[in-house]
PDB file of C-alpha atoms in Angstrom:
ATOM      1  CA  THR O   1     203.178 -17.726 -47.441  1.00 85.00           C
ATOM      2  CA  TYR O   2     202.049 -21.236 -48.307  1.00 87.00           C
ATOM      3  CA  ILE O   3     201.067 -23.429 -51.270  1.00 86.00           C
ATOM      4  CA  GLU O   4     197.415 -24.207 -51.959  1.00 84.00           C
ATOM      5  CA  ASP O   5     195.950 -26.905 -54.228  1.00 75.00           C
ATOM      6  CA  GLY O   6     197.169 -26.395 -57.788  1.00 72.00           C
ATOM      7  CA  ASN O   7     200.476 -24.879 -56.578  1.00 79.00           C
ATOM      8  CA  LEU O   8     198.898 -21.462 -55.992  1.00 85.00           C
ATOM      9  CA  LEU O   9     200.808 -19.185 -53.630  1.00 90.00           C
ATOM     10  CA  ARG O  10     198.773 -17.635 -50.792  1.00 94.00           C
ATOM     11  CA  TRP O  11     199.467 -15.249 -47.904  1.00 95.00           C
ATOM     12  CA  ASN O  12     198.994 -16.014 -44.224  1.00 94.00           C
ATOM     13  CA  LYS O  13     197.316 -13.522 -41.914  1.00 94.00           C
ATOM     14  CA  ASP O  14     199.997 -11.396 -40.208  1.00 94.00           C
ATOM     15  CA  ASP O  15     202.791 -12.400 -42.639  1.00 96.00           C
ATOM     16  CA  ARG O  16     205.730  -9.980 -42.312  1.00 96.00           C
ATOM     17  CA  ILE O  17     207.943  -8.403 -44.986  1.00 97.00           C
ATOM     18  CA  SER O  18     210.990  -6.147 -45.042  1.00 96.00           C
ATOM     19  CA  LEU O  19     210.354  -2.911 -46.956  1.00 96.00           C
ATOM     20  CA  PHE O  20     213.135  -0.654 -48.218  1.00 96.00           C
ATOM     21  CA  ALA O  21     211.091   2.441 -49.106  1.00 94.00           C
ATOM     22  CA  GLY O  22     213.463   4.428 -51.303  1.00 94.00           C
ATOM     23  CA  ASN O  23     216.335   3.941 -48.856  1.00 94.00           C
ATOM     24  CA  THR O  24     218.427   1.219 -47.252  1.00 95.00           C
ATOM     25  CA  LEU O  25     216.443   1.217 -43.983  1.00 95.00           C
ATOM     26  CA  ASN O  26     214.870  -2.191 -43.333  1.00 95.00           C
ATOM     27  CA  SER O  27     211.300  -1.519 -42.111  1.00 95.00           C
ATOM     28  CA  GLU O  28     208.983  -4.295 -40.890  1.00 96.00           C
ATOM     29  CA  TYR O  29     205.476  -4.404 -42.385  1.00 97.00           C
ATOM     30  CA  LYS O  30     202.647  -6.855 -41.736  1.00 97.00           C
ATOM     31  CA  PHE O  31     200.024  -8.258 -44.100  1.00 97.00           C
ATOM     32  CA  ASP O  32     196.595  -6.703 -43.463  1.00 97.00           C
ATOM     33  CA  GLY O  33     194.608  -9.424 -45.201  1.00 96.00           C
ATOM     34  CA  HIS O  34     193.450 -12.912 -44.273  1.00 96.00           C
ATOM     35  CA  THR O  35     194.963 -16.361 -44.677  1.00 94.00           C
ATOM     36  CA  GLY O  36     194.212 -17.507 -48.234  1.00 93.00           C
ATOM     37  CA  ASP O  37     194.452 -14.092 -49.897  1.00 94.00           C
ATOM     38  CA  ASN O  38     196.718 -13.770 -52.937  1.00 92.00           C
ATOM     39  CA  SER O  39     197.126  -9.990 -52.679  1.00 93.00           C
ATOM     40  CA  GLY O  40     196.560  -7.183 -50.224  1.00 95.00           C
ATOM     41  CA  THR O  41     198.059  -4.262 -48.332  1.00 96.00           C
ATOM     42  CA  PHE O  42     200.762  -4.021 -45.662  1.00 96.00           C
ATOM     43  CA  SER O  43     201.041  -1.771 -42.603  1.00 96.00           C
ATOM     44  CA  PRO O  44     204.188  -0.655 -40.718  1.00 95.00           C
ATOM     45  CA  VAL O  45     205.043  -2.469 -37.483  1.00 94.00           C
ATOM     46  CA  ASN O  46     208.404  -1.590 -35.945  1.00 79.00           C
ATOM     47  CA  SER O  47     211.306   0.815 -36.234  1.00 74.00           C
ATOM     48  CA  SER O  48     213.791   0.494 -39.092  1.00 83.00           C
ATOM     49  CA  TYR O  49     217.341  -0.842 -39.229  1.00 81.00           C
ATOM     50  CA  GLY O  50     220.135   0.204 -41.587  1.00 78.00           C
ATOM     51  CA  THR O  51     222.053   3.196 -42.893  1.00 80.00           C
ATOM     52  CA  GLY O  52     219.262   5.080 -44.679  1.00 84.00           C
ATOM     53  CA  ASN O  53     221.121   5.704 -47.945  1.00 92.00           C
ATOM     54  CA  GLU O  54     218.897   6.615 -50.885  1.00 94.00           C
ATOM     55  CA  LEU O  55     217.669   4.048 -53.418  1.00 94.00           C
ATOM     56  CA  SER O  56     216.117   4.581 -56.848  1.00 94.00           C
ATOM     57  CA  TYR O  57     213.308   2.078 -56.209  1.00 95.00           C
ATOM     58  CA  ASN O  58     211.293   0.511 -53.395  1.00 96.00           C
ATOM     59  CA  TYR O  59     212.260  -3.064 -52.563  1.00 97.00           C
ATOM     60  CA  ALA O  60     210.553  -5.699 -50.415  1.00 97.00           C
ATOM     61  CA  VAL O  61     211.627  -9.110 -49.104  1.00 98.00           C
ATOM     62  CA  TYR O  62     209.582 -11.933 -47.615  1.00 97.00           C
ATOM     63  CA  PRO O  63     209.921 -13.097 -44.886  1.00 97.00           C
ATOM     64  CA  TYR O  64     210.931 -10.193 -42.652  1.00 96.00           C
ATOM     65  CA  LYS O  65     214.243 -10.514 -40.808  1.00 94.00           C
ATOM     66  CA  LYS O  66     215.815  -7.505 -39.201  1.00 90.00           C
ATOM     67  CA  TRP O  67     219.278  -8.448 -40.504  1.00 92.00           C
ATOM     68  CA  THR O  68     218.151  -8.430 -44.161  1.00 95.00           C
ATOM     69  CA  GLU O  69     220.217  -5.746 -45.915  1.00 95.00           C
ATOM     70  CA  ILE O  70     220.363  -3.949 -49.245  1.00 96.00           C
ATOM     71  CA  THR O  71     223.237  -2.088 -50.887  1.00 95.00           C
ATOM     72  CA  GLU O  72     222.914   1.235 -52.708  1.00 93.00           C
ATOM     73  CA  SER O  73     223.252  -0.687 -55.993  1.00 92.00           C
ATOM     74  CA  GLY O  74     220.198  -2.803 -55.100  1.00 93.00           C
ATOM     75  CA  THR O  75     221.849  -6.101 -54.120  1.00 96.00           C
ATOM     76  CA  ILE O  76     219.872  -7.736 -51.314  1.00 97.00           C
ATOM     77  CA  TYR O  77     221.496  -9.902 -48.626  1.00 97.00           C
ATOM     78  CA  VAL O  78     219.248 -12.464 -46.957  1.00 97.00           C
ATOM     79  CA  SER O  79     219.582 -15.564 -44.788  1.00 95.00           C
ATOM     80  CA  LEU O  80     217.998 -18.764 -46.091  1.00 96.00           C
ATOM     81  CA  PRO O  81     216.720 -20.885 -43.167  1.00 94.00           C
ATOM     82  CA  ALA O  82     218.797 -23.969 -42.359  1.00 95.00           C
ATOM     83  CA  LYS O  83     215.811 -25.462 -40.534  1.00 97.00           C
ATOM     84  CA  GLN O  84     212.394 -25.436 -42.141  1.00 97.00           C
ATOM     85  CA  THR O  85     209.173 -26.515 -40.448  1.00 97.00           C
ATOM     86  CA  TYR O  86     206.786 -29.100 -41.870  1.00 97.00           C
ATOM     87  CA  SER O  87     203.446 -27.815 -43.091  1.00 95.00           C
ATOM     88  CA  LYS O  88     200.756 -30.043 -44.575  1.00 94.00           C
ATOM     89  CA  ASN O  89     200.893 -30.050 -48.393  1.00 92.00           C
ATOM     90  CA  SER O  90     203.120 -26.938 -48.411  1.00 94.00           C
ATOM     91  CA  PHE O  91     206.478 -25.546 -47.436  1.00 94.00           C
ATOM     92  CA  GLY O  92     206.702 -24.205 -43.879  1.00 94.00           C
ATOM     93  CA  LEU O  93     205.922 -20.716 -42.656  1.00 92.00           C
ATOM     94  CA  GLY O  94     208.689 -18.278 -43.621  1.00 92.00           C
ATOM     95  CA  ALA O  95     210.640 -20.818 -45.714  1.00 95.00           C
ATOM     96  CA  ASN O  96     209.864 -19.380 -49.152  1.00 95.00           C
ATOM     97  CA  THR O  97     212.006 -16.299 -49.859  1.00 96.00           C
ATOM     98  CA  MET O  98     210.474 -13.758 -52.266  1.00 96.00           C
ATOM     99  CA  VAL O  99     211.482 -10.295 -53.465  1.00 97.00           C
ATOM    100  CA  ALA O 100     209.733  -7.359 -55.126  1.00 96.00           C
ATOM    101  CA  ILE O 101     210.893  -4.129 -56.761  1.00 96.00           C
ATOM    102  CA  THR O 102     208.749  -1.177 -57.841  1.00 96.00           C
ATOM    103  CA  LYS O 103     209.001   0.914 -61.021  1.00 94.00           C
ATOM    104  CA  ASP O 104     210.237   3.960 -59.046  1.00 95.00           C
ATOM    105  CA  VAL O 105     210.115   5.367 -55.508  1.00 95.00           C
ATOM    106  CA  ASN O 106     206.591   6.757 -56.056  1.00 96.00           C
ATOM    107  CA  ASP O 107     205.238   3.337 -57.022  1.00 95.00           C
ATOM    108  CA  MET O 108     204.087   1.155 -54.081  1.00 94.00           C
ATOM    109  CA  PHE O 109     202.872  -1.925 -55.998  1.00 96.00           C
ATOM    110  CA  LEU O 110     205.007  -4.900 -54.952  1.00 96.00           C
ATOM    111  CA  PRO O 111     204.939  -7.780 -57.470  1.00 94.00           C
ATOM    112  CA  PHE O 112     206.631 -10.541 -55.433  1.00 95.00           C
ATOM    113  CA  LYS O 113     208.738 -13.150 -57.233  1.00 94.00           C
ATOM    114  CA  ASN O 114     210.058 -16.444 -55.878  1.00 94.00           C
ATOM    115  CA  VAL O 115     213.839 -16.798 -55.767  1.00 95.00           C
ATOM    116  CA  CYS O 116     214.018 -20.493 -54.822  1.00 96.00           C
ATOM    117  CA  GLY O 117     212.604 -23.784 -56.006  1.00 94.00           C
ATOM    118  CA  TYR O 118     211.028 -26.704 -54.174  1.00 94.00           C
ATOM    119  CA  ILE O 119     211.785 -30.356 -53.609  1.00 95.00           C
ATOM    120  CA  LYS O 120     208.560 -32.287 -52.941  1.00 95.00           C
ATOM    121  CA  ILE O 121     209.110 -35.733 -51.415  1.00 96.00           C
ATOM    122  CA  GLN O 122     206.180 -38.157 -51.276  1.00 96.00           C
ATOM    123  CA  LEU O 123     206.396 -40.947 -48.706  1.00 97.00           C
ATOM    124  CA  TYR O 124     204.170 -43.851 -47.753  1.00 96.00           C
ATOM    125  CA  GLY O 125     204.493 -46.856 -45.462  1.00 95.00           C
ATOM    126  CA  SER O 126     202.774 -48.733 -42.672  1.00 94.00           C
ATOM    127  CA  ASP O 127     202.769 -47.214 -39.160  1.00 93.00           C
ATOM    128  CA  ILE O 128     205.648 -44.795 -39.832  1.00 95.00           C
ATOM    129  CA  ASN O 129     206.070 -41.307 -38.397  1.00 96.00           C
ATOM    130  CA  ILE O 130     208.655 -38.971 -39.924  1.00 97.00           C
ATOM    131  CA  ARG O 131     210.574 -36.792 -37.443  1.00 97.00           C
ATOM    132  CA  SER O 132     212.872 -34.988 -39.888  1.00 98.00           C
ATOM    133  CA  ILE O 133     214.172 -34.958 -43.456  1.00 98.00           C
ATOM    134  CA  THR O 134     217.658 -33.721 -44.343  1.00 98.00           C
ATOM    135  CA  PHE O 135     218.639 -32.494 -47.825  1.00 98.00           C
ATOM    136  CA  LYS O 136     222.223 -31.977 -49.045  1.00 97.00           C
ATOM    137  CA  GLY O 137     224.164 -31.952 -52.295  1.00 97.00           C
ATOM    138  CA  ASN O 138     226.602 -34.798 -52.878  1.00 97.00           C
ATOM    139  CA  THR O 139     229.513 -32.423 -53.534  1.00 96.00           C
ATOM    140  CA  GLY O 140     228.846 -30.048 -50.651  1.00 95.00           C
ATOM    141  CA  GLU O 141     226.920 -27.346 -52.506  1.00 96.00           C
ATOM    142  CA  ARG O 142     226.128 -24.346 -50.284  1.00 96.00           C
ATOM    143  CA  ILE O 143     222.362 -24.149 -50.027  1.00 97.00           C
ATOM    144  CA  THR O 144     221.416 -22.353 -46.805  1.00 96.00           C
ATOM    145  CA  GLY O 145     222.444 -19.345 -44.759  1.00 94.00           C
ATOM    146  CA  GLU O 146     223.810 -16.148 -46.288  1.00 95.00           C
ATOM    147  CA  ALA O 147     222.771 -15.427 -49.870  1.00 96.00           C
ATOM    148  CA  LYS O 148     222.531 -12.400 -52.135  1.00 96.00           C
ATOM    149  CA  ILE O 149     219.772 -11.517 -54.583  1.00 97.00           C
ATOM    150  CA  ASN O 150     220.141  -9.489 -57.772  1.00 95.00           C
ATOM    151  CA  VAL O 151     216.893  -7.904 -58.996  1.00 93.00           C
ATOM    152  CA  SER O 152     218.260  -5.919 -61.942  1.00 88.00           C
ATOM    153  CA  ASP O 153     215.667  -7.864 -63.962  1.00 89.00           C
ATOM    154  CA  PRO O 154     212.501  -7.433 -61.831  1.00 87.00           C
ATOM    155  CA  ASN O 155     210.786 -10.383 -63.531  1.00 88.00           C
ATOM    156  CA  ASN O 156     213.707 -12.752 -63.030  1.00 91.00           C
ATOM    157  CA  PRO O 157     215.533 -12.163 -59.726  1.00 94.00           C
ATOM    158  CA  LYS O 158     218.644 -14.274 -59.250  1.00 95.00           C
ATOM    159  CA  ILE O 159     219.882 -15.660 -55.948  1.00 96.00           C
ATOM    160  CA  SER O 160     223.339 -17.016 -55.146  1.00 95.00           C
ATOM    161  CA  THR O 161     224.724 -18.298 -51.861  1.00 93.00           C
ATOM    162  CA  THR O 162     227.931 -16.831 -50.457  1.00 91.00           C
ATOM    163  CA  SER O 163     231.049 -18.543 -49.156  1.00 90.00           C
ATOM    164  CA  ASP O 164     229.584 -18.254 -45.645  1.00 89.00           C
ATOM    165  CA  ALA O 165     226.546 -20.351 -46.561  1.00 92.00           C
ATOM    166  CA  GLU O 166     225.987 -23.847 -45.164  1.00 95.00           C
ATOM    167  CA  LYS O 167     225.477 -27.202 -46.890  1.00 96.00           C
ATOM    168  CA  VAL O 168     222.477 -28.878 -45.225  1.00 97.00           C
ATOM    169  CA  ILE O 169     218.747 -28.134 -44.971  1.00 98.00           C
ATOM    170  CA  VAL O 170     216.661 -29.893 -42.303  1.00 98.00           C
ATOM    171  CA  LEU O 171     212.882 -30.181 -42.486  1.00 98.00           C
ATOM    172  CA  ASP O 172     211.674 -30.448 -38.866  1.00 98.00           C
ATOM    173  CA  CYS O 173     208.484 -32.492 -38.541  1.00 97.00           C
ATOM    174  CA  GLY O 174     208.078 -32.067 -34.789  1.00 94.00           C
ATOM    175  CA  GLU O 175     208.973 -34.220 -31.799  1.00 89.00           C
ATOM    176  CA  ASN O 176     206.114 -36.665 -32.432  1.00 91.00           C
ATOM    177  CA  GLY O 177     206.694 -36.697 -36.177  1.00 95.00           C
ATOM    178  CA  VAL O 178     204.237 -36.779 -39.070  1.00 97.00           C
ATOM    179  CA  GLU O 179     202.387 -40.009 -39.788  1.00 97.00           C
ATOM    180  CA  ILE O 180     202.601 -40.894 -43.471  1.00 97.00           C
ATOM    181  CA  GLY O 181     199.990 -42.550 -45.664  1.00 96.00           C
ATOM    182  CA  ASP O 182     200.024 -46.324 -46.051  1.00 95.00           C
ATOM    183  CA  SER O 183     199.736 -46.528 -49.860  1.00 96.00           C
ATOM    184  CA  VAL O 184     201.016 -44.747 -52.936  1.00 96.00           C
ATOM    185  CA  ASP O 185     197.596 -43.153 -53.409  1.00 96.00           C
ATOM    186  CA  GLU O 186     197.726 -41.843 -49.828  1.00 96.00           C
ATOM    187  CA  ALA O 187     201.369 -40.722 -49.890  1.00 97.00           C
ATOM    188  CA  THR O 188     202.263 -37.781 -47.652  1.00 97.00           C
ATOM    189  CA  SER O 189     204.021 -34.795 -49.249  1.00 96.00           C
ATOM    190  CA  PHE O 190     206.991 -33.039 -47.665  1.00 97.00           C
ATOM    191  CA  TRP O 191     208.146 -29.745 -49.192  1.00 97.00           C
ATOM    192  CA  ILE O 192     211.687 -28.335 -48.881  1.00 97.00           C
ATOM    193  CA  VAL O 193     212.610 -24.901 -50.266  1.00 97.00           C
ATOM    194  CA  VAL O 194     215.973 -25.060 -52.077  1.00 97.00           C
ATOM    195  CA  PRO O 195     217.897 -22.297 -53.897  1.00 96.00           C
ATOM    196  CA  PRO O 196     218.669 -22.929 -57.591  1.00 94.00           C
ATOM    197  CA  LYS O 197     221.873 -24.972 -57.838  1.00 93.00           C
ATOM    198  CA  THR O 198     223.589 -27.353 -60.206  1.00 94.00           C
ATOM    199  CA  PHE O 199     224.024 -30.473 -58.095  1.00 95.00           C
ATOM    200  CA  THR O 200     226.897 -31.867 -60.128  1.00 95.00           C
ATOM    201  CA  GLU O 201     226.729 -35.332 -58.550  1.00 97.00           C
ATOM    202  CA  GLY O 202     223.129 -35.300 -57.406  1.00 97.00           C
ATOM    203  CA  PHE O 203     221.813 -34.973 -53.875  1.00 97.00           C
ATOM    204  CA  THR O 204     220.961 -37.081 -50.843  1.00 98.00           C
ATOM    205  CA  ILE O 205     217.806 -37.274 -48.735  1.00 98.00           C
ATOM    206  CA  SER O 206     218.080 -38.639 -45.170  1.00 98.00           C
ATOM    207  CA  ILE O 207     214.801 -39.505 -43.446  1.00 98.00           C
ATOM    208  CA  LEU O 208     214.631 -39.973 -39.672  1.00 97.00           C
ATOM    209  CA  THR O 209     211.615 -41.762 -38.208  1.00 96.00           C
ATOM    210  CA  SER O 210     210.178 -41.280 -34.733  1.00 93.00           C
ATOM    211  CA  ASP O 211     211.699 -44.617 -33.639  1.00 92.00           C
ATOM    212  CA  ASP O 212     215.166 -43.371 -34.709  1.00 92.00           C
ATOM    213  CA  LYS O 213     215.441 -45.401 -37.889  1.00 95.00           C
ATOM    214  CA  GLU O 214     217.201 -43.670 -40.774  1.00 96.00           C
ATOM    215  CA  ILE O 215     216.438 -44.125 -44.470  1.00 95.00           C
ATOM    216  CA  ILE O 216     218.926 -42.639 -46.938  1.00 97.00           C
ATOM    217  CA  LYS O 217     218.273 -42.156 -50.653  1.00 96.00           C
ATOM    218  CA  SER O 218     220.607 -40.556 -53.203  1.00 96.00           C
ATOM    219  CA  THR O 219     220.176 -39.616 -56.833  1.00 91.00           C
TER     220      THR O 219
END
């Protein structure tokens, strides 16, 4: 998925989701629509992974990863990406984790909900290319890697990282970097997907330019 003007969420052609269709088997499905659609249908792709225990509802997770798991009680285990990829005016492909749960196993309507938030950093300067941006909490909050999602309230899913989660998110802007605008009116936006956390002593942003200069800013 990606963000369009006005912060509208849109699908990409061939986006993939994990579907748990009334059981704990993780099945891969692909989006049948076109880039820019905000709804559509999904078709099965590959074989399923998991134990196959029965569930009372159908669950779905974006993006698809074959190691995404669900327990019989409906707790979903996902992996939040430690490295995200720059995308113009949006978060990167596959960075924005979403979940959906149906009313029962006969219902196949999947109302996806975001489980993370976004940090949008706007940068400008003269003749500067950004190679990467690193985000971390000042007290070592765990913000990437293994996390679990509780969807007991379908309209308000809650995500929490586990003790195995990591503490740093890197936004990769490519080997040649991304050239930023040269004025505040032409500032370039960089989006990082971050799980909800209380950053008790703020957070730090480290910016690496293509000529290996580092700029560090902390709240």
